[in-house]
Amino acid sequence: MALPVIEILGLTKDFPTGFWRKRMRRSLDGLTLAVEEGEIFGFLGPNGAGKTTTLKLLMGLIFPTAGTAHILGRSIDDTQMHREIGYLPEQPYFYDYLTARELLDYYARFFGYGAAERRQRVARMLERVGLADAGGVQLRKFSKGMLQRVGIAQAILHDPRVIFLDEPMSGLDPIGRREVRDIILGLKRQGRTVFFSTHILSDAEMICDRVGVLHLGKLRGVGAPGEILSMESHGMEILFEMRAGRALPADLLPRAAQTGQRYRIEVPEAELYGVLEQLRDCEARILSLAPVRPSLEDYFLRLVESPAATPAVEEPVR
Amino acid sequence: MSGMSGAVALNTFREAVRDRVLYNLILFALLMIGAAVLVGQISIGIERLVIINLGLSAISVFGLVMAIFIGVGLVYKEIEKRTLYSLLARPVRRWEFLVGKYVGLLLTLVVNILLMSVGLAAALFAVGRPLLRSDLSILTAIYFIVLELALVIAVAIFFSCFSTPMLSALFTLAIYIAGVFAWEIRDFGALVHSPAVHLAVRVVYYTLPNFHNFNIIAAVGHAERVPFSLIWQNTLYALLYVTLLLLASATVFSRSNLK
Ligand SMILES: Nc1ncnc2c1ncn2[C@@H]1O[C@H](COP(=O)(O)OP(=O)(O)O)[C@@H](O)[C@H]1O
Ligand SMILES: [Mg+2]
């Protein structure tokens, strides 16, 4: 099997807190993770989980307290490796005295492209992120959503093999989010690896091959979105109607939610047939039968509320 | 210098121009025009002295203010606004970024000083005096101002690698003033009869950038010749000092966590 494209081993980061007494607070705790070539990996976690910290460590913007990481087999200390990667920072901000075209042209210079090649690439990228008409506008006049698009353009400008995106969908409207999803899927079709963080689960659920869930600096689970879901106890939801004059069996009554003539009941898979028999006996009319699919949202909430997570999330410093 | 630093330098220059840094030139022009008009009215044969003194001093002060105030923010602003994040994710090493910023500001100052020099020449011309061979030493004085500012920017960048712009500006100004009076500090040391003080003063004297030799404005005003040895000594001195400061800055900056 091929070497993982991103290989993170025990990555840990402490930040000093407090003004006088320098105490340390662990923002990332022994993260170990591998991402394969061509994957879309969703790095999930609520605000303050340590996602941005992880990405900054990988980009060499901050330095780990412990642990190592390799991208494409090369240490994260190796800036030459940066030829092969792209990065969209969280809430990106760029030189606002430049136009979008000038900014991308500036960034393209660091890859040694000639003037003609730069012009072509920049035009292609502006097109790809839907800013073809705004290329000549100064960035100070850009909305947050437009900046996000410029940010994506600069991240993929040089056709990197691995792309890191920190909250790429934040600040975008539903159409914008969809466009970003399409861009990410397009990158996957080109065989690129995409590692993106988000606290919005539905975005990840839709496009990720695998997700990792980070909470309070610790990785709580990794797997295909489906696998993560199957870790939860599944059940079935039964929707039915009672005929006039018929009563629900007493043992089902407390478990059923009633709206008018209709009832909704959730049962564990093991009890399904038993309950269905009871319903047949009282001549209930079954309207629908569907598996209860806890969304990643539920999974997340449960994680966050779990006793293991009791040390409350501290307010972000700054 | 690598191509990476070159790209950073050009962008730094472009930022300065777009931030209207060159507006100071208007002020300078007004100053020169005012002086020329005034001198034209007194006209007792000291036009040359006044214009040269005033012009060179203004170039020096304007340059100093720009060097300090832009210099301390060069790196800080990019960290604070997080523009550095997407830049450093490219195949750029941090020292290349630092050198690029340095060169970019130096370029800005050189262009600025060249334009001011043209203004000075115009003022000299306006007070109606043909150019003399000794006026070449004005160019030397301007060159020394550039060297001095090259040093000041390096000091400003060095401090800004570990403190806020406000403090860095104060420190840089303090170093500049101490550097101007470096000789006086040494002479003061000689007055005290204590080996410890002698040593301390020596250390301070040799670590401080010595700006004394860079100021030849008074000499130029009196049409004195500038010895050639001073030119290459100053050049070498500035080069060495700037290199050491940039090395130190790069060492600090390469290990710092961007917030
Ligand atoms: N430069 C810093 N100094 C101190 N604490 C920090 C710093 N950066 C992040 N943190 C802390 O680390 C934790 C994780 O932050 P972050 O990685 O930004 O989370 P996320 O991106 O998942 O929302 C937060 O509690 C935050 O306050
Ligand atoms: Mg974040």
XYZ file of C-alpha atoms and ligand atoms in Angstrom:
605
model
C 0.000 0.000 0.000
C 1.149 3.503 -0.745
C 2.608 5.669 1.963
C 0.092 7.990 3.531
C 0.188 11.472 2.073
C -0.275 13.073 5.471
C 1.191 11.301 8.450
C 0.832 12.846 11.871
C 2.462 11.241 14.888
C 1.698 12.340 18.429
C 1.440 15.999 17.464
C 1.053 18.116 20.580
C 0.904 21.846 21.175
C 0.923 23.782 24.419
C 0.251 27.494 24.474
C 1.334 29.701 27.330
C -1.595 31.269 29.124
C -1.806 33.952 31.733
C 0.186 37.121 31.772
C 2.286 36.789 34.899
C 2.466 33.151 35.737
C 3.342 31.363 32.545
C 1.182 28.308 32.653
C 0.761 26.103 29.653
C -2.475 24.935 28.188
C -2.643 21.954 25.874
C -4.514 22.815 22.700
C -3.590 19.711 20.779
C -2.933 16.468 22.544
C -1.039 13.653 20.877
C -2.766 13.754 17.512
C -1.969 10.678 15.431
C -3.553 10.448 12.039
C -2.838 9.295 8.495
C -4.523 10.462 5.320
C -4.199 8.514 2.078
C -3.634 9.870 -1.387
C -6.779 11.022 -3.166
C -8.898 11.199 -0.033
C -11.135 13.990 1.065
C -10.586 14.069 4.789
C -12.898 16.084 6.996
C -11.357 17.354 10.196
C -14.311 17.944 12.442
C -14.656 19.570 15.789
C -16.483 22.347 17.598
C -14.883 25.768 17.957
C -11.760 25.618 20.058
C -11.178 21.936 19.375
C -7.695 22.516 17.987
C -8.316 22.262 14.252
C -6.661 25.536 13.325
C -3.792 24.750 15.670
C -3.249 21.464 13.832
C -3.230 23.133 10.436
C -0.860 25.866 11.588
C 1.485 23.212 12.919
C 1.388 21.370 9.612
C 2.131 24.590 7.733
C 5.079 25.419 9.970
C 3.469 28.620 11.242
C 3.797 27.396 14.809
C 6.053 24.691 16.186
C 4.983 21.534 17.998
C 5.633 20.962 21.689
C 5.982 17.285 20.861
C 5.369 14.942 17.976
C 6.153 15.011 14.280
C 4.328 15.141 10.998
C 5.191 14.323 7.418
C 3.493 15.448 4.259
C 4.284 13.519 1.083
C 7.000 11.768 3.040
C 8.764 15.012 3.934
C 9.037 16.638 7.313
C 6.887 19.687 7.972
C 10.130 21.613 8.635
C 11.005 21.277 4.970
C 9.765 24.415 3.210
C 10.546 22.910 -0.199
C 7.698 20.499 0.459
C 5.455 23.569 0.228
C 5.685 23.394 -3.549
C 3.330 20.464 -3.361
C 0.788 21.795 -0.904
C -1.808 24.521 -0.760
C -3.286 26.188 2.305
C -6.341 28.269 2.980
C -6.041 29.924 6.393
C -9.049 30.400 8.621
C -10.860 33.669 7.873
C -8.273 34.566 5.294
C -7.095 38.112 4.964
C -4.858 39.347 2.202
C -2.993 42.496 1.241
C -5.965 44.766 0.745
C -4.104 47.250 -1.407
C -3.787 44.631 -4.149
C -6.379 43.522 -6.634
C -7.324 39.855 -6.709
C -5.306 39.430 -9.869
C -2.231 41.138 -8.414
C -2.428 39.032 -5.281
C -2.548 35.759 -7.171
C 0.215 36.947 -9.475
C 2.334 37.770 -6.436
C 1.812 34.340 -4.927
C 2.521 32.660 -8.262
C 5.971 34.247 -8.284
C 7.053 31.958 -5.477
C 6.783 28.971 -7.770
C 9.053 30.395 -10.419
C 6.488 30.691 -13.200
C 7.221 33.086 -16.042
C 4.993 36.093 -16.671
C 2.869 34.422 -19.360
C 2.312 31.307 -17.283
C 1.380 33.431 -14.282
C -1.153 35.395 -16.273
C -2.751 32.217 -17.572
C -2.898 30.521 -14.220
C -4.305 33.533 -12.452
C -7.034 33.943 -15.053
C -7.897 30.248 -14.840
C -8.111 30.333 -11.055
C -10.236 33.462 -10.942
C -12.578 31.734 -13.355
C -12.653 28.583 -11.275
C -13.692 30.341 -8.083
C -16.186 32.571 -9.842
C -14.266 35.831 -9.595
C -13.467 36.308 -13.260
C -15.178 39.708 -13.247
C -13.684 40.896 -9.974
C -10.025 40.314 -10.835
C -9.293 44.011 -11.129
C -10.979 45.055 -7.889
C -8.930 45.905 -4.818
C -9.324 43.324 -2.095
C -10.372 45.952 0.446
C -13.656 46.129 -1.473
C -14.231 42.379 -1.257
C -16.926 40.779 0.854
C -16.067 37.972 3.236
C -17.376 35.407 0.797
C -15.290 36.849 -2.026
C -12.185 36.796 0.171
C -12.885 33.161 0.911
C -12.931 32.478 -2.815
C -9.682 34.335 -3.366
C -8.335 32.248 -0.519
C -9.288 29.051 -2.263
C -7.838 30.309 -5.532
C -4.469 31.044 -3.917
C -4.493 27.635 -2.261
C -4.845 25.737 -5.547
C -2.994 28.172 -7.789
C 0.045 25.945 -8.267
C -1.797 22.631 -8.674
C -0.682 21.276 -5.313
C -1.009 17.569 -4.593
C -2.295 18.109 -1.073
C -4.637 20.925 -0.157
C -5.337 22.076 3.380
C -8.427 24.183 3.898
C -9.322 25.699 7.264
C -13.092 26.174 7.429
C -13.435 26.671 3.672
C -17.206 27.041 3.799
C -17.461 29.543 6.596
C -18.806 32.913 5.648
C -20.452 31.586 2.507
C -24.108 31.448 1.609
C -25.683 28.102 0.642
C -24.806 28.559 -3.019
C -21.254 29.475 -2.137
C -20.934 26.420 0.089
C -22.086 24.246 -2.728
C -19.586 25.773 -5.082
C -16.813 25.110 -2.609
C -17.998 21.522 -2.254
C -17.880 21.195 -6.018
C -14.355 22.606 -6.124
C -13.255 20.100 -3.491
C -14.880 17.230 -5.373
C -13.213 18.485 -8.552
C -9.835 18.363 -6.818
C -10.519 14.797 -5.790
C -11.328 13.872 -9.390
C -7.906 15.225 -10.325
C -6.405 12.841 -7.799
C -5.569 15.480 -5.204
C -5.785 14.952 -1.484
C -7.918 17.414 0.438
C -7.733 17.894 4.179
C -10.278 20.377 5.411
C -11.515 21.426 8.801
C -15.044 22.376 9.621
C -17.382 22.676 12.529
C -20.326 22.301 10.194
C -21.027 18.632 9.971
C -23.371 18.491 7.047
C -20.623 19.901 4.822
C -18.336 17.072 5.800
C -21.000 14.402 5.728
C -21.716 15.095 2.086
C -18.275 14.957 0.533
C -15.771 13.307 2.853
C -14.307 9.876 2.334
C -13.292 9.887 5.952
C -13.689 12.168 8.882
C -11.823 12.628 12.121
C -13.529 14.166 15.104
C -11.446 16.389 17.331
C -12.627 17.636 20.675
C -10.641 19.543 23.295
C -7.440 18.771 21.466
C -7.999 15.033 21.337
C -8.983 12.899 18.401
C -12.192 11.110 19.356
C -12.820 9.000 16.292
C -11.778 8.481 12.688
C -13.628 6.683 9.946
C -15.916 6.917 6.977
C -18.895 9.100 7.835
C -20.961 5.898 7.658
C -18.663 4.054 10.040
C -18.762 6.866 12.517
C -22.525 6.662 12.375
C -22.624 2.894 12.791
C -20.790 3.340 16.058
C -24.086 4.635 17.359
C -26.936 2.352 18.362
C -29.322 2.338 15.465
C -33.041 2.041 15.830
C -36.161 2.131 13.725
C -38.803 4.760 13.612
C -42.392 3.589 13.086
C -45.125 5.988 12.065
C -48.669 4.670 12.359
C -52.330 5.568 12.777
C -54.846 4.048 15.177
C -58.368 3.329 14.067
C -61.106 5.046 15.952
C -62.011 3.117 19.055
C -58.794 1.133 19.245
C -56.288 1.821 21.976
C -52.558 1.486 21.927
C -51.184 -1.383 24.021
C -50.294 -0.054 27.424
C -46.585 -0.875 27.260
C -46.153 1.111 24.018
C -48.086 4.119 25.207
C -45.323 5.840 27.171
C -42.857 5.432 24.254
C -45.102 6.871 21.559
C -45.358 10.471 20.537
C -48.859 11.387 19.419
C -49.998 14.028 16.929
C -53.742 13.745 16.290
C -54.456 10.197 15.176
C -50.831 9.609 14.373
C -48.162 8.091 16.510
C -44.430 7.976 16.186
C -42.384 5.448 18.035
C -38.682 4.659 18.095
C -37.636 1.116 18.847
C -34.275 -0.622 18.959
C -33.748 -2.964 16.029
C -33.974 -6.029 18.281
C -37.506 -5.179 19.373
C -38.778 -4.241 15.933
C -40.675 -7.431 15.078
C -42.232 -7.670 18.525
C -43.593 -4.167 18.318
C -44.860 -4.688 14.777
C -46.817 -7.787 15.953
C -48.390 -5.782 18.723
C -49.368 -3.085 16.254
C -50.903 -5.674 13.923
C -52.881 -7.101 16.785
C -54.454 -3.737 17.494
C -55.009 -3.130 13.767
C -52.796 -0.078 13.568
C -52.149 1.240 10.086
C -48.375 1.498 9.436
C -47.552 4.682 7.569
C -43.815 4.403 7.409
C -40.916 2.472 8.755
C -37.456 4.018 8.600
C -34.083 3.577 10.236
C -33.155 6.279 12.714
C -29.948 7.725 11.307
C -28.236 9.811 13.878
C -26.452 12.548 11.975
C -22.910 13.547 12.705
C -24.537 16.417 14.518
C -25.986 13.998 17.070
C -22.699 12.196 17.323
C -21.009 15.439 17.953
C -23.426 16.620 20.550
C -23.097 13.370 22.399
C -19.319 13.663 22.351
C -19.392 17.167 23.615
C -21.833 16.269 26.356
C -20.068 13.069 27.302
C -18.585 12.926 30.812
C -15.101 12.534 29.347
C -15.492 16.019 28.011
C -16.442 17.718 31.262
C -13.538 20.184 31.514
C -15.432 22.976 29.875
C -14.047 24.586 26.780
C -12.148 27.644 27.882
C -12.720 30.938 26.235
C -10.361 31.454 23.344
C -7.461 33.658 24.313
C -7.073 36.923 22.390
C 19.224 37.566 -2.677
C 16.854 34.871 -3.795
C 13.963 35.377 -6.181
C 11.648 34.802 -3.226
C 13.054 37.785 -1.353
C 12.869 39.819 -4.539
C 9.159 39.163 -4.886
C 8.567 40.126 -1.247
C 10.680 43.264 -1.680
C 8.750 44.441 -4.724
C 5.463 43.880 -2.958
C 6.680 45.806 0.076
C 7.648 48.686 -2.181
C 4.274 48.535 -3.891
C 2.513 48.623 -0.540
C 4.446 51.705 0.510
C 3.583 53.479 -2.719
C -0.091 52.554 -2.483
C -0.198 53.568 1.167
C 0.845 57.007 -0.053
C 4.102 56.959 1.799
C 5.562 59.170 -0.893
C 3.256 61.993 0.165
C 6.045 63.222 2.416
C 7.666 64.447 -0.780
C 5.062 67.160 -1.044
C 6.001 68.407 2.398
C 9.653 68.287 1.437
C 8.998 70.214 -1.751
C 7.098 72.891 0.163
C 9.952 73.159 2.640
C 12.518 73.596 -0.119
C 10.434 76.148 -1.978
C 9.868 78.087 1.222
C 13.563 78.036 2.031
C 14.547 79.110 -1.480
C 12.126 82.024 -1.414
C 13.280 83.075 2.029
C 16.972 82.814 1.206
C 16.394 84.713 -2.001
C 15.167 87.627 0.092
C 17.995 87.673 2.616
C 20.654 87.066 0.001
C 23.820 87.729 1.921
C 25.861 84.997 0.345
C 24.871 82.113 2.564
C 22.226 80.641 0.270
C 24.333 77.644 -0.431
C 24.993 76.892 3.225
C 21.368 77.300 4.270
C 19.873 75.321 1.429
C 22.354 72.466 1.722
C 22.065 72.273 5.487
C 18.328 72.451 5.508
C 17.882 70.096 2.567
C 20.211 67.400 3.823
C 18.854 67.628 7.361
C 15.312 67.318 6.082
C 16.231 64.314 3.940
C 17.836 62.725 6.948
C 14.939 63.392 9.320
C 12.218 62.386 6.849
C 14.152 59.232 6.072
C 14.653 58.432 9.731
C 10.978 58.844 10.576
C 9.984 56.596 7.689
C 12.635 54.018 8.440
C 11.531 53.685 12.047
C 7.803 53.858 11.619
C 7.529 51.623 8.599
C 10.363 49.407 9.776
C 8.825 48.394 13.107
C 5.554 47.450 11.422
C 6.973 45.555 8.466
C 6.828 42.117 10.007
C 4.376 42.832 12.788
C 1.616 43.928 10.463
C 1.867 40.793 8.387
C 1.599 38.639 11.494
C -1.187 40.681 13.028
C -3.289 40.743 9.871
C -2.358 37.142 9.137
C -1.283 37.954 5.604
C 1.856 36.023 6.445
C 0.010 32.722 6.806
C -0.699 32.146 3.168
C 2.704 33.500 2.227
C 4.706 31.185 4.459
C 2.729 28.202 3.183
C 4.655 28.725 -0.037
C 8.195 27.505 -0.576
C 9.537 30.610 1.176
C 11.848 30.396 4.118
C 11.306 32.870 6.893
C 14.682 34.531 6.456
C 13.870 35.058 2.788
C 10.703 36.836 3.803
C 12.617 38.958 6.297
C 15.317 39.914 3.796
C 12.605 40.720 1.245
C 10.859 43.043 3.673
C 14.160 44.698 4.512
C 15.147 45.249 0.909
C 11.641 46.436 0.054
C 11.747 49.191 2.647
C 15.290 50.118 1.705
C 14.172 50.422 -1.901
C 11.270 52.616 -0.820
C 13.613 54.888 1.116
C 16.172 55.064 -1.670
C 13.542 56.100 -4.200
C 12.191 58.616 -1.741
C 15.619 60.044 -1.017
C 16.469 60.238 -4.695
C 13.343 62.270 -5.326
C 14.122 64.543 -2.384
C 17.653 64.964 -3.713
C 16.282 66.114 -7.015
C 14.236 68.622 -5.030
C 17.356 69.793 -3.239
C 19.201 70.199 -6.528
C 16.295 72.202 -7.902
C 16.351 74.470 -4.840
C 20.090 75.034 -5.222
C 19.537 75.805 -8.847
C 16.710 78.182 -7.993
C 18.843 80.296 -5.689
C 20.957 80.847 -8.767
C 24.290 79.242 -8.247
C 26.121 77.110 -10.782
C 26.999 73.626 -9.650
C 30.563 73.217 -8.447
C 32.851 70.227 -8.301
C 32.636 70.283 -4.511
C 28.896 69.727 -4.803
C 29.757 66.108 -5.491
C 30.235 65.788 -1.759
C 26.499 66.445 -1.399
C 26.015 63.130 -3.153
C 28.371 61.539 -0.652
C 26.344 63.006 2.197
C 23.175 61.581 0.680
C 24.848 58.218 0.238
C 25.786 58.269 3.918
C 22.194 59.038 4.853
C 21.127 55.968 2.876
C 23.717 53.853 4.695
C 22.571 55.198 8.024
C 18.938 54.423 7.241
C 19.882 50.955 6.011
C 21.229 50.415 9.488
C 18.217 51.923 11.213
C 15.796 49.674 9.319
C 17.795 46.639 10.362
C 17.628 47.764 14.002
C 13.870 48.353 13.705
C 13.275 44.930 12.178
C 15.419 43.301 14.810
C 13.380 44.753 17.670
C 10.084 44.089 15.952
C 10.917 40.383 15.909
C 10.157 40.168 19.602
C 8.288 43.277 20.683
C 5.357 45.441 19.715
C 5.731 48.247 17.141
C 5.352 50.855 19.869
C 8.215 49.488 21.963
C 10.298 48.695 18.895
C 9.996 52.282 17.731
C 11.088 53.548 21.147
C 14.012 51.136 21.290
C 15.095 51.961 17.764
C 14.940 55.679 18.405
C 16.916 55.214 21.629
C 19.553 53.190 19.787
C 19.712 55.812 17.086
C 20.224 58.648 19.527
C 22.791 56.654 21.494
C 24.497 55.808 18.192
C 24.725 59.450 17.253
C 26.380 60.197 20.585
C 28.515 57.043 20.666
C 31.724 59.077 20.823
C 30.490 61.157 23.692
C 29.653 57.995 25.568
C 33.201 56.756 25.068
C 34.680 60.063 26.119
C 32.508 60.056 29.186
C 33.846 56.610 30.063
C 37.391 57.899 29.892
C 36.616 60.445 32.603
C 35.716 57.799 35.138
C 38.532 55.951 36.876
C 37.076 52.528 37.191
C 38.112 49.504 35.130
C 34.564 48.132 35.332
C 33.071 51.305 33.913
C 35.760 51.387 31.239
C 34.890 47.885 30.189
C 31.151 48.546 30.227
C 31.557 51.713 28.188
C 33.800 49.882 25.731
C 31.229 47.132 25.274
C 28.439 49.655 24.760
C 30.578 51.693 22.392
C 31.422 48.756 20.196
C 27.958 47.173 20.144
C 26.060 50.374 19.434
C 25.840 51.317 15.806
C 28.131 54.297 15.484
C 26.289 56.927 13.495
C 28.797 59.683 14.120
C 30.783 59.017 10.959
C 27.690 59.068 8.790
C 26.833 62.684 9.405
C 28.896 64.950 7.174
C 26.224 67.550 6.564
C 28.136 70.351 8.307
C 31.346 69.542 6.456
C 29.557 69.466 3.107
C 27.928 72.805 3.825
C 31.371 74.310 4.164
C 32.519 72.613 0.966
C 35.029 70.460 2.789
C 36.319 67.423 0.970
C 35.201 64.035 2.186
C 38.132 61.622 2.463
C 37.698 58.594 0.250
C 38.633 56.238 3.058
C 35.544 57.365 4.966
C 33.326 56.254 2.086
C 34.490 52.674 2.021
C 34.840 52.472 5.787
C 31.239 53.538 6.251
C 30.071 51.222 3.503
C 31.819 48.264 5.028
C 30.661 49.152 8.500
C 27.000 49.416 7.469
C 27.175 46.220 5.449
C 28.639 44.258 8.320
C 26.266 45.680 10.881
C 23.175 45.112 8.747
C 24.223 41.544 7.999
C 24.685 40.764 11.676
C 21.352 42.334 12.620
C 19.490 40.493 9.875
C 21.123 37.243 10.924
C 20.041 37.802 14.505
C 16.520 38.764 13.401
C 16.230 35.717 11.170
C 17.372 33.475 13.993
C 14.722 34.833 16.339
C 11.995 34.987 13.719
C 12.597 31.501 12.322
C 11.713 29.977 15.663
C 8.818 32.125 16.700
C 5.245 30.885 16.752
C 2.961 33.079 14.708
C -0.013 33.834 16.871
N -1.780 31.594 19.867
C -2.502 31.035 20.848
N -2.236 31.306 22.139
C -2.952 30.751 23.126
N -3.957 29.879 22.943
C -4.281 29.559 21.676
C -3.576 30.112 20.568
N -4.109 29.615 19.433
C -5.103 28.786 19.824
N -5.203 28.754 21.158
C -6.162 27.948 21.927
O -6.134 26.629 21.452
C -7.438 26.076 21.423
C -7.702 25.524 20.054
O -7.859 26.585 19.163
P -8.062 26.386 17.620
O -7.021 25.467 17.114
O -8.134 27.727 17.007
O -9.474 25.675 17.566
P -10.451 25.439 16.327
O -9.757 25.854 15.087
O -10.763 23.979 16.364
O -11.665 26.266 16.584
C -8.387 27.183 21.806
O -8.792 26.969 23.139
C -7.579 28.426 21.680
O -7.946 29.355 22.643
Mg -10.383 27.193 13.743
